[in-house]
Coordinates of C-alpha atoms and ligand atoms in Angstrom, one line a residue:
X1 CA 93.8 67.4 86.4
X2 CA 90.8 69.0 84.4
X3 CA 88.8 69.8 87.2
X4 CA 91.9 71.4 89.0
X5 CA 92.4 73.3 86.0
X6 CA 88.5 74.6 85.8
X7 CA 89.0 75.8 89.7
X8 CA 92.8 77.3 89.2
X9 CA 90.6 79.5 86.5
X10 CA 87.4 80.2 88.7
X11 CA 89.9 81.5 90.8
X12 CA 89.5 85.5 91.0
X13 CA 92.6 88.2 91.0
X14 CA 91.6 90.4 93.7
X15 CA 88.9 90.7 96.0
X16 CA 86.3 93.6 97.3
X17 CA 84.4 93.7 100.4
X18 CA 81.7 96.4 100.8
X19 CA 79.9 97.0 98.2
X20 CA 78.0 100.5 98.7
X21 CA 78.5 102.8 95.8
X22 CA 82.0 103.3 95.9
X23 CA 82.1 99.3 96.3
X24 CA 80.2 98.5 93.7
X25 CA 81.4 100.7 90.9
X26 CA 85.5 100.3 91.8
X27 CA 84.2 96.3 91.7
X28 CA 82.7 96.6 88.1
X29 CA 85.4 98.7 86.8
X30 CA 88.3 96.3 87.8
X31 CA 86.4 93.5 86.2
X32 CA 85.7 95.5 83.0
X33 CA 89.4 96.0 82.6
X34 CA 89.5 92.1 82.6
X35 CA 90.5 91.2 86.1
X36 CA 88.3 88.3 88.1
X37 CA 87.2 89.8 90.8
X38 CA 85.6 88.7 93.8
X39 CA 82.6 90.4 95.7
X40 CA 81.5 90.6 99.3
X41 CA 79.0 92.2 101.5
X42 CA 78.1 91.9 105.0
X43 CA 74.4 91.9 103.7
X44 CA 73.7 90.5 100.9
X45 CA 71.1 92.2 98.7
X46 CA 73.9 94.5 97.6
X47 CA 76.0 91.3 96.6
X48 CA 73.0 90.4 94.6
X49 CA 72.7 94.0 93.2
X50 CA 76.4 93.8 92.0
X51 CA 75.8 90.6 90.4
X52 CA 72.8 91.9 88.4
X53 CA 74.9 95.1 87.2
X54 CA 77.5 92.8 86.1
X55 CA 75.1 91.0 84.0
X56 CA 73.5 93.6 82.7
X57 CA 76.9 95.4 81.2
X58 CA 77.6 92.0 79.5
X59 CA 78.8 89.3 82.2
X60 CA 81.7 91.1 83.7
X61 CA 84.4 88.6 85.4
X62 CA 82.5 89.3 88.7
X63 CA 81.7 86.2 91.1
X64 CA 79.6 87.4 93.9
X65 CA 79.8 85.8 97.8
X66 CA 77.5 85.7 100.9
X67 CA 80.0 83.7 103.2
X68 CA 83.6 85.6 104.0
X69 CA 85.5 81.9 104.0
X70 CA 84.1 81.3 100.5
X71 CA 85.2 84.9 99.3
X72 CA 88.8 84.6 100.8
X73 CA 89.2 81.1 99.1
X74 CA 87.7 82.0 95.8
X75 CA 90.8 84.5 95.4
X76 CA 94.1 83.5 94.1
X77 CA 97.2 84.0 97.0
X78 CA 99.4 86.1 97.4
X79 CA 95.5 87.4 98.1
X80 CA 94.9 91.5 97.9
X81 CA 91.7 92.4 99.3
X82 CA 89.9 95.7 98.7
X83 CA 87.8 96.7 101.3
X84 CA 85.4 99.9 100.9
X85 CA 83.5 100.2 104.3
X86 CA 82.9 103.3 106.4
X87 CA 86.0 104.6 108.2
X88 CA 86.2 103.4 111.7
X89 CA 85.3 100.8 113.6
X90 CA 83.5 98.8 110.6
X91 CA 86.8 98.8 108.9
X92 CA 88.2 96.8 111.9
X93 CA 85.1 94.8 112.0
X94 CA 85.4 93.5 108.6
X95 CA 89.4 93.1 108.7
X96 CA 88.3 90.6 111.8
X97 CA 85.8 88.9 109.6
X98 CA 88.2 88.5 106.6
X99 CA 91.6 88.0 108.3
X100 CA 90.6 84.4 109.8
X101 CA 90.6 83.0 106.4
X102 CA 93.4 84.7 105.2
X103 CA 97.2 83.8 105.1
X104 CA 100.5 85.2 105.1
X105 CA 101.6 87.6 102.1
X106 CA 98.2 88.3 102.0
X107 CA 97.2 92.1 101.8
X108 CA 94.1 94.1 102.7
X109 CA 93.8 97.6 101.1
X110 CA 91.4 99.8 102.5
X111 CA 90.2 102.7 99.9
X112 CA 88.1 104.4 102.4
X113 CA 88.7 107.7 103.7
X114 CA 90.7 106.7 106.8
X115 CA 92.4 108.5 109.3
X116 CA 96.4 107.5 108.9
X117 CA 97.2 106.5 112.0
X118 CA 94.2 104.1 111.8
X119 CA 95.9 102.8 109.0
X120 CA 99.1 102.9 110.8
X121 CA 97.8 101.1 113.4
X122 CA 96.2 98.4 111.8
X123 CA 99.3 97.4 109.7
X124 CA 101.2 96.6 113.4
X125 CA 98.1 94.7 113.8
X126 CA 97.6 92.6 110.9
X127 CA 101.9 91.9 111.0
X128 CA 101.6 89.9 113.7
X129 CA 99.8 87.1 111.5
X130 CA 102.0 88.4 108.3
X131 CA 99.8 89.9 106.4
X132 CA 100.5 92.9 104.5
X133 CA 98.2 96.5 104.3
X134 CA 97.6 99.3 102.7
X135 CA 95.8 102.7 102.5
X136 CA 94.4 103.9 99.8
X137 CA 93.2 107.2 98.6
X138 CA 90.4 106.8 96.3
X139 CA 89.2 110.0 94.3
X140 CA 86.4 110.3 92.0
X141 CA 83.5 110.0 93.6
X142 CA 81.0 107.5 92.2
X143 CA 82.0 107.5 88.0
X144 CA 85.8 108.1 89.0
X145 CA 85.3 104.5 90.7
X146 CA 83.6 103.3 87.7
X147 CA 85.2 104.8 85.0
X148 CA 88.6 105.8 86.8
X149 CA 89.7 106.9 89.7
X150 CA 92.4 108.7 91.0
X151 CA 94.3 106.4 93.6
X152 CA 97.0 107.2 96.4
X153 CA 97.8 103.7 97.8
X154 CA 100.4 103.7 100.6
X155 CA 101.4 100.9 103.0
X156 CA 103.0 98.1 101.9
X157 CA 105.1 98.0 98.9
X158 CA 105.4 94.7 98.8
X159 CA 101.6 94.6 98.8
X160 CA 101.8 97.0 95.9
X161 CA 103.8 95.4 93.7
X162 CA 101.0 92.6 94.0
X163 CA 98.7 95.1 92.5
X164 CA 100.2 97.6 90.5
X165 CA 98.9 96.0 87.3
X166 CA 95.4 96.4 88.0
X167 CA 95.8 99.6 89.9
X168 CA 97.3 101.0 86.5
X169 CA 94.5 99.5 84.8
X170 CA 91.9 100.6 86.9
X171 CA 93.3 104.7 87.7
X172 CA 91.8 107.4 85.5
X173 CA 94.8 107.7 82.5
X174 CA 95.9 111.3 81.6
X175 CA 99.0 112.1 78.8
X176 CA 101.6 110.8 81.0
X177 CA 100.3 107.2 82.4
X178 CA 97.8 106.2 85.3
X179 CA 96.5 108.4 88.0
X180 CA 98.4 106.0 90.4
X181 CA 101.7 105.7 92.3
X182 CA 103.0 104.1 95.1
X183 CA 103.1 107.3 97.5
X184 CA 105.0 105.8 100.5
X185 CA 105.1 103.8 103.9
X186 CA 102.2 103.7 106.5
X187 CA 99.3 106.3 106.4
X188 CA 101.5 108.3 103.5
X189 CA 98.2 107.1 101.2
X190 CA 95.6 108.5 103.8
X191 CA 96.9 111.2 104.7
X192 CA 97.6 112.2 100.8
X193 CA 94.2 111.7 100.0
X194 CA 93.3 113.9 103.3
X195 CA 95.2 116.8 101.8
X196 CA 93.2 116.4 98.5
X197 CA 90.1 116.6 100.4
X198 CA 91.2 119.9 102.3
X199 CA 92.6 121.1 98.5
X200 CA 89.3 120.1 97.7
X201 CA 87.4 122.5 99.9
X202 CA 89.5 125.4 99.6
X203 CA 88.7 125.2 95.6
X204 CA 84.9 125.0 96.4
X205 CA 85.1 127.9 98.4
X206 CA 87.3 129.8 96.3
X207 CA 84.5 129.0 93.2
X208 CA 81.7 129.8 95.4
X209 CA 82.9 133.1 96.5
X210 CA 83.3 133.8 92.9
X211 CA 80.0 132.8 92.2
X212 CA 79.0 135.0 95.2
X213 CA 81.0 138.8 93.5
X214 CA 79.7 137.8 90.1
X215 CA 75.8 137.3 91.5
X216 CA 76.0 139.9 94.4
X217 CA 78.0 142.6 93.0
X218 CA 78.1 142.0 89.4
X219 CA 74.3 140.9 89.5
X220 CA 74.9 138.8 86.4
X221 CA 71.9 135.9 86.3
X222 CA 72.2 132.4 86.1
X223 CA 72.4 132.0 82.4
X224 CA 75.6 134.7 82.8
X225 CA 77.0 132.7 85.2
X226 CA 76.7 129.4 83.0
X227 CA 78.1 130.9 80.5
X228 CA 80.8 132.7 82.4
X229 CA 81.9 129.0 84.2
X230 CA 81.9 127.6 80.4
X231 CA 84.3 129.8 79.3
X232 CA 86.8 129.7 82.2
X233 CA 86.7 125.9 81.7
X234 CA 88.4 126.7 78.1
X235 CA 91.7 128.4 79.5
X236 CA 93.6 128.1 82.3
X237 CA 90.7 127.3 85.0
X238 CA 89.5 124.6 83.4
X239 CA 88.9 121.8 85.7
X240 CA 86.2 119.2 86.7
X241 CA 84.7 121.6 89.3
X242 CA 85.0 124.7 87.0
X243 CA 83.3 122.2 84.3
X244 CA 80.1 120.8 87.3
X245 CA 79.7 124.9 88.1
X246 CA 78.9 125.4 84.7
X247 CA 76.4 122.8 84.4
X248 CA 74.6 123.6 87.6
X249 CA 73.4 126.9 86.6
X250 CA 71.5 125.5 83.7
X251 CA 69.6 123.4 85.7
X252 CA 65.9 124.3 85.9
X253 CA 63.9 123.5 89.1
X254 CA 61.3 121.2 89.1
X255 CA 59.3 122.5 91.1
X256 CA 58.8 126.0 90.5
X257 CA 60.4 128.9 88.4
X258 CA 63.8 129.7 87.7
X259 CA 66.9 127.3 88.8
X260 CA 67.3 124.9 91.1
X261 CA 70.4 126.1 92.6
X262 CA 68.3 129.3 93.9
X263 CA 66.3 126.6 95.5
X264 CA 69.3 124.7 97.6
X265 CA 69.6 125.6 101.2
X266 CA 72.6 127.3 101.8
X267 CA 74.2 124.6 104.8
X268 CA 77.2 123.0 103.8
X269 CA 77.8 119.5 105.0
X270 CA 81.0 118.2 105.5
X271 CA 82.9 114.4 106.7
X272 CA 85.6 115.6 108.3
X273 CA 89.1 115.4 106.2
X274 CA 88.9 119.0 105.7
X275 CA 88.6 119.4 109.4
X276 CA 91.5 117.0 109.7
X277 CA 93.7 119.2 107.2
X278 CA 93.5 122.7 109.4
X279 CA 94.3 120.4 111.9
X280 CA 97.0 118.7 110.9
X281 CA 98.5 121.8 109.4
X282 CA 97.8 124.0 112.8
X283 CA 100.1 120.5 114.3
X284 CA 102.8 120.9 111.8
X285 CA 103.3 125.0 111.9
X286 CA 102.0 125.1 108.6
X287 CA 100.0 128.1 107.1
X288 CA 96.9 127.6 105.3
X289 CA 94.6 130.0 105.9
X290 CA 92.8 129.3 102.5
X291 CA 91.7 126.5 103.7
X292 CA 90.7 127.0 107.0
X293 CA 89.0 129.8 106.0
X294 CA 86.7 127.5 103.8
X295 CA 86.5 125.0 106.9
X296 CA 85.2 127.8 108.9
X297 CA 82.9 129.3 106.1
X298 CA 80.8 125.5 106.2
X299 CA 80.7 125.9 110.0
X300 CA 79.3 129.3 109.6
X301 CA 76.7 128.2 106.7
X302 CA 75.9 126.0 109.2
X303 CA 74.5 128.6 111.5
X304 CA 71.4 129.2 109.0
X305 CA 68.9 130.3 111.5
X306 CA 71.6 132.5 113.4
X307 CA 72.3 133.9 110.5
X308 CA 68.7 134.6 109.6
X309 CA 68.8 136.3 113.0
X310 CA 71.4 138.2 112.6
X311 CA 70.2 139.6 109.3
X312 CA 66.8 140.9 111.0
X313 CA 69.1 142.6 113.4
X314 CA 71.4 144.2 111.4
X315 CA 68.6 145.3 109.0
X316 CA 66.8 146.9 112.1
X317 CA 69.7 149.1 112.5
X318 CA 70.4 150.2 109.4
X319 CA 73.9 148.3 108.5
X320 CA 73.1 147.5 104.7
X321 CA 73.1 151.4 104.0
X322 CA 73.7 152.6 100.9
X323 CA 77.3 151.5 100.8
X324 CA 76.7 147.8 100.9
X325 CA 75.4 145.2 98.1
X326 CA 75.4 145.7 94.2
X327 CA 77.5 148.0 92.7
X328 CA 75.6 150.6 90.3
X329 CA 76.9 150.8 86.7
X330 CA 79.6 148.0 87.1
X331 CA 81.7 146.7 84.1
X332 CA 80.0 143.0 84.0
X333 CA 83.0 142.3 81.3
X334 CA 85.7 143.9 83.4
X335 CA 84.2 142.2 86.6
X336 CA 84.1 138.7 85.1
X337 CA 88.0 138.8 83.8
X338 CA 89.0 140.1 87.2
X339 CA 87.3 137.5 89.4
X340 CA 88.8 135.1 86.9
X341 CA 92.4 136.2 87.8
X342 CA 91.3 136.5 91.3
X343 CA 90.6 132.8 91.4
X344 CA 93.2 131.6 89.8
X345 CA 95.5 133.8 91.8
X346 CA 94.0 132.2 94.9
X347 CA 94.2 129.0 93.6
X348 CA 97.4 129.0 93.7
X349 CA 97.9 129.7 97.0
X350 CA 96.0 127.0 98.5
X351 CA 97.4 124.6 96.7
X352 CA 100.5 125.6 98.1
X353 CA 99.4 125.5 101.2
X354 CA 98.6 122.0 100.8
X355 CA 101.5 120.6 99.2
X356 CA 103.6 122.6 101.9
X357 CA 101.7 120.3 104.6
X358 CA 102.2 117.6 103.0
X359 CA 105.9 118.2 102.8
X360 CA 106.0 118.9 106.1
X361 CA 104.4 115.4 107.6
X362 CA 106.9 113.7 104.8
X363 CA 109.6 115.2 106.6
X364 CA 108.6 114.5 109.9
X365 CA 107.4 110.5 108.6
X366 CA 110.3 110.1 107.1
X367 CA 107.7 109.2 104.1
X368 CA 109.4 110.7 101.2
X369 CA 106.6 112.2 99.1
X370 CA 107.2 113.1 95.5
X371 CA 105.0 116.1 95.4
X372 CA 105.4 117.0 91.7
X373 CA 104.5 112.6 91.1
X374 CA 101.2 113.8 93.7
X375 CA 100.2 116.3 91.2
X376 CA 100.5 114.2 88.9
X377 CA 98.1 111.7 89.8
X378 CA 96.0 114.4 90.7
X379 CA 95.3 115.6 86.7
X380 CA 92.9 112.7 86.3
X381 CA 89.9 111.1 87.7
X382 CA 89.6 113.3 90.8
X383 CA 87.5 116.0 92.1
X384 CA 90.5 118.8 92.0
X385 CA 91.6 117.5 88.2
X386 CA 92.5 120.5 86.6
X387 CA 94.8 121.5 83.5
X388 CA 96.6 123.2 86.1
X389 CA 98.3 120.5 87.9
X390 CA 100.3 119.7 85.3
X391 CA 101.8 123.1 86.0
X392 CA 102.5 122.3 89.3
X393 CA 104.2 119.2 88.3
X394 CA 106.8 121.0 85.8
X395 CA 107.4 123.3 89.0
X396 CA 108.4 120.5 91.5
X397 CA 110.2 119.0 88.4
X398 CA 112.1 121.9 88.2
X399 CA 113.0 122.5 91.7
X400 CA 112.1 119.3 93.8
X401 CA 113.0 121.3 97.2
X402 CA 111.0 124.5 96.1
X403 CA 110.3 126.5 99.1
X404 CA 106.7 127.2 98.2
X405 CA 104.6 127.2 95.0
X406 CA 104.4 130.7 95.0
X407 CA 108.0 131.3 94.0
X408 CA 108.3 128.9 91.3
X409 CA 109.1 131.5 88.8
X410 CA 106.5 131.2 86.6
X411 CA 104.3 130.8 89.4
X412 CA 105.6 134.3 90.7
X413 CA 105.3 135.7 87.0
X414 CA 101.5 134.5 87.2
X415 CA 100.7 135.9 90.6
X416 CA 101.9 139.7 89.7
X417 CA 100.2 139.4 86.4
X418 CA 96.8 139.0 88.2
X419 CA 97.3 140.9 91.3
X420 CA 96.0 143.9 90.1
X421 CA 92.6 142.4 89.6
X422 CA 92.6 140.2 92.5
X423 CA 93.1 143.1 94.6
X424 CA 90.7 145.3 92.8
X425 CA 88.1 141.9 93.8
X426 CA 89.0 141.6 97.4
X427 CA 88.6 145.4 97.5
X428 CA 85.4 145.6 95.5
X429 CA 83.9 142.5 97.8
X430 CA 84.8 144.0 101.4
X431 CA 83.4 147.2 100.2
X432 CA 80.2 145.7 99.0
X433 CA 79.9 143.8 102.3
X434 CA 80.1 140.0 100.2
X435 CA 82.9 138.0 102.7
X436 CA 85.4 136.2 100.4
X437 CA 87.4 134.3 103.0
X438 CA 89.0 132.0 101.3
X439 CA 90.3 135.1 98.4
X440 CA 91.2 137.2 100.9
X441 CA 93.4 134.6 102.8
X442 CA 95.1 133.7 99.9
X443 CA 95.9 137.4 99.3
X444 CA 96.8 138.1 102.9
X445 CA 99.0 134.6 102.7
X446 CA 100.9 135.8 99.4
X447 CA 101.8 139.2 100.9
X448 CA 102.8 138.2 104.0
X449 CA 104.7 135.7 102.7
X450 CA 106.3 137.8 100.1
X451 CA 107.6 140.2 102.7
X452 CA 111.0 140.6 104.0
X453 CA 109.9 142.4 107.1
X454 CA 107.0 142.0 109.0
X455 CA 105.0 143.3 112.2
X456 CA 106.6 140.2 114.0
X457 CA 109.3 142.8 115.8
X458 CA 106.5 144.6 117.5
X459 CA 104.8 140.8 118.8
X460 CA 108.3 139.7 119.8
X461 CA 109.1 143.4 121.7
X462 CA 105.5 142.7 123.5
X463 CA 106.8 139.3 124.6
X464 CA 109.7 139.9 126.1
X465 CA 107.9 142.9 127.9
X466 CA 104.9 140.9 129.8
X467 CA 107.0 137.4 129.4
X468 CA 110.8 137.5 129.1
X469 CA 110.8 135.5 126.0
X470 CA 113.3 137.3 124.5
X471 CA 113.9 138.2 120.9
X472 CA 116.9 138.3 117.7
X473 CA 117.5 141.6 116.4
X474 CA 118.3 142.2 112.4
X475 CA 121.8 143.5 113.2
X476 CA 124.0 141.0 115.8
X477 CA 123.5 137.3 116.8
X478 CA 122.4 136.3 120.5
X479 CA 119.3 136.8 122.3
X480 CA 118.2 139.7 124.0
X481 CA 115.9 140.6 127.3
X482 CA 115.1 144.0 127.7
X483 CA 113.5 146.1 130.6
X484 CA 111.1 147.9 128.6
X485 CA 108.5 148.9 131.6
X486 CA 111.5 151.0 133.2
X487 CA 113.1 152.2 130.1
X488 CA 109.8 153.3 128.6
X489 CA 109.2 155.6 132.0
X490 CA 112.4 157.2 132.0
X491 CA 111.7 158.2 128.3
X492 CA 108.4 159.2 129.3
X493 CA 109.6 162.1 130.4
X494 CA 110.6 163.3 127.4
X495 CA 108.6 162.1 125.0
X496 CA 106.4 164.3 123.2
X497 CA 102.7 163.6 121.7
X498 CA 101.6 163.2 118.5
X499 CA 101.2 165.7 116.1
Ligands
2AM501 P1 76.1 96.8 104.8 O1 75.6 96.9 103.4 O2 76.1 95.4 105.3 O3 75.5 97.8 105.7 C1 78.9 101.5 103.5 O4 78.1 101.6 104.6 C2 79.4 100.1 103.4 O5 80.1 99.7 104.6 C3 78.3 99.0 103.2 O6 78.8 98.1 102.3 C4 78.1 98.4 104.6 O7 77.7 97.1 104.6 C5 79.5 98.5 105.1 N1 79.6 98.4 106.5 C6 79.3 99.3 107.5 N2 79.6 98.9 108.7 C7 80.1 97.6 108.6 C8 80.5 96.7 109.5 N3 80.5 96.9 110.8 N4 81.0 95.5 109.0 C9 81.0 95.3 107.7 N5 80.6 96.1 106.8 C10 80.1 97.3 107.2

């Protein structure tokens, strides 16, 4: 009896297999909060480094393993298994490794940034022997695994309700509970965390190209700019990246003079989710030109020696006149308050691009996605976690079926507050020559969608003249073919030119 006592309490909660950095820190924060938790790596030094870090933060219920049989047994059934591996094949490799030992009711979760219909895929698969799966968005980067992360589990509810407790533990907590929710069936939890990810860019873009006015035009130096992030992050911008922006322009380099972000070459790098947004939206008919523009802005900072090129050539023929580049005598105050609205403005707009895709694949998944609960779990331990959401939150609160964000009414009242400024910033940028992609489509996407009529009447009128598509009109129902060619040249005759 005593002995099966001593193993019924060796016996871990959970489980977590792959222990890079995510790994690692989601493992020693789930055992902080007091749940046994058992560790696995395909190689082992990184079991051993686990087990040393939970030493040295004061023997943390951790029990590390080098066989996968002795890992599966050491955890207590119904078993939930976290495993954080690269996306892909690995993922498959280690459910193959794991699933021999495991029995039915038993769940893998995979927090890694997977592609849903892997996900989808894999929990046809793993049926067949009855276990259970699930996807999980995991936000944070490496201290939101440690000290809280923001996590969009889908799959399996069944499986969730084996692991709510800890997941509720674990999350990042803001004013009203965890960063956690059960977000749906199937890839729901992938493809929510995919969306973040594509938020994610458009923000950085959006911040960069502010960064980009304030330095190019405004000329204001990096101390300016420090001190410029540092206040926004005190009103309605404040947010982790607002908050990082800040901190970066105070950092000195090393090496030489001046600060180190002068020193980083300008190539952005990407792993694909953003990709996978424009994508995904360009598949579902959905708009979001804010942040496509900042996926094609990293493929174009790509292009550094190109662009080194094309700057030589330019140069040579005199492009960056007089007209371009720094404005003489600007209002640094004036400048900074505007690109603040501008932002924010912008902001706005991608995020409801985002949350209008993700509406979108609910509908079409059948998945039933609480988008004001998504923004929600978005205030807290991830990269987007801004003041902010909560706003968004009150506004699907209020209106669950709003069209878009943007017409939310105190959404709309906020927009035509700053769009005297974010105009006068789009303006003051393309005159300059400074591109600000990702501002300008979020200006172009608020006022085309804020207009009743559009240009669409002269695309449809060319459509059904080369193609016989045929178009509405405004003023009787049916559709309507029209023999332009022949009716233009009669009227040809009498037409007159301009004048
Ligand atoms: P490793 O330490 O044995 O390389 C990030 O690379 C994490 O994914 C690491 O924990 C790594 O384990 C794991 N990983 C990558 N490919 C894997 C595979 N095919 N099988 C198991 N784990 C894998």
């Amino acid at each position: 009896m005593e002995s099966a006592a001593a193993a019924a309490a060796a016996i871990s909660r959970i489980g977590l297999a792959g222990l890079a950095v995510m790994g690692q820190n989601l493992a020693l924060n789930i055992a902080e909060k007091g749940f046994p938790i058992s560790v696995y790596n395909r190689t082992a030094s990184r079991v051993d480094d686990t087990l040393h870090r939970a030493r040295e933060e004061g023997g943390l219920p951790l029990t590390g393993h080098y066989d996968p049989r002795d890992f599966v047994l050491s955890i207590r059934r119904p078993r939930s298994i976290i495993i954080l591996v690269k996306a892909g094949s690995p993922v498959d490799q280690t459910i193959a490794t794991l699933a021999r030992f495991l029995e039915p009711g038993d769940c893998i979760i995979d927090g890694g940034n997977e592609w849903y219909e892997n996900t989808e895929r894999r929990i046809a698969e793993v049926s067949a022997s009855g276990l259970l799966y699930i996807g999980m968005g995991v936000s944070g980067g490496e201290d939101g695994a440690r000290n809280g992360p923001s996590l969009m589990p889908g799959g399996s509810f069944q499986a969730y309700g084996n692991i709510q407790d800890v997941l509720a533990k674990v999350a990042a907590q803001v004013d009203d509970g965890p960063c956690v929710t059960y977000i749906g069936e199937g890839g729901s939890g992938n493809f929510v965390k995919m969306v973040h990810n594509g938020i994610e860019y458009g923000d950085m873009q959006l911040i960069a190209e502010a960064y980009d006015v304030l330095k190019n035009v405004g000329g204001l130096s990096n101390a300016e700019l420090a001190a410029t992030f540092a206040d926004w992050n005190r009103g309605e911008l404040e947010s982790f990246l607002i908050e990082i922006t800040a901190d970066i322009f105070g950092v000195r380099d090393e090496f030489g003079e001046g600060e180190l972000v002068d020193k980083i070459l300008d190539k952005t790098g990407m792993k694909g989710t953003g990709k996978w947004t424009v994508q995904q939206a360009a598949e579902l008919s959905i708009a979001a030109p804010t942040i496509a523009a900042s996926l094609d802005s990293r493929y174009l900072s790509g292009l550094k020696e190109e662009r080194e090129e094309a700057d030589r050539v330019f140069k040579e023929v005199g492009v960056l006149g007089e007209a371009l580049g720094r404005k003489r005598g600007i209002d640094k105050k004036a400048l900074v308050d505007d690109v603040r609205q501008a932002l924010y403005a912008s902001k706005i707009c991608s995020y409801a691009q985002g949350m209008n895709l993700l509406r979108a694949k609910s509908t079409e998944k059948g998945w039933n996605l609480n988008l004001g609960e998504l923004a929600r779990i978005w205030k807290g331990g991830c990269i987007i976690r801004a003041v902010f959401l909560d706003r968004i939150k009150k506004a699907y609160e209020r209106n669950p079926r709003l069209a878009n964000l943007m017409v939310d009414p105190e959404f709309a009242r906020e927009m035509v507050q700053r769009q005297a400024a974010w105009r006068r910033v789009v303006g003051l940028a393309i005159e300059a020559g400074i591109s600000t992609p990702g501002m300008s489509a979020s200006l172009a996407y608020f006022d085309t969608y804020r207009r009743a009529r559009l240009p669409a009447n002269l695309v449809q009128a060319q459509r059904d003249l080369f193609g016989a598509h045929t178009y509405e009109r405004v003023d009787r129902p049916g559709s309507f073919h029209t023999e332009w060619t022949k009716l233009a040249r009669e009227s040809k005759a009498g037409a007159g030119s301009l004048n």
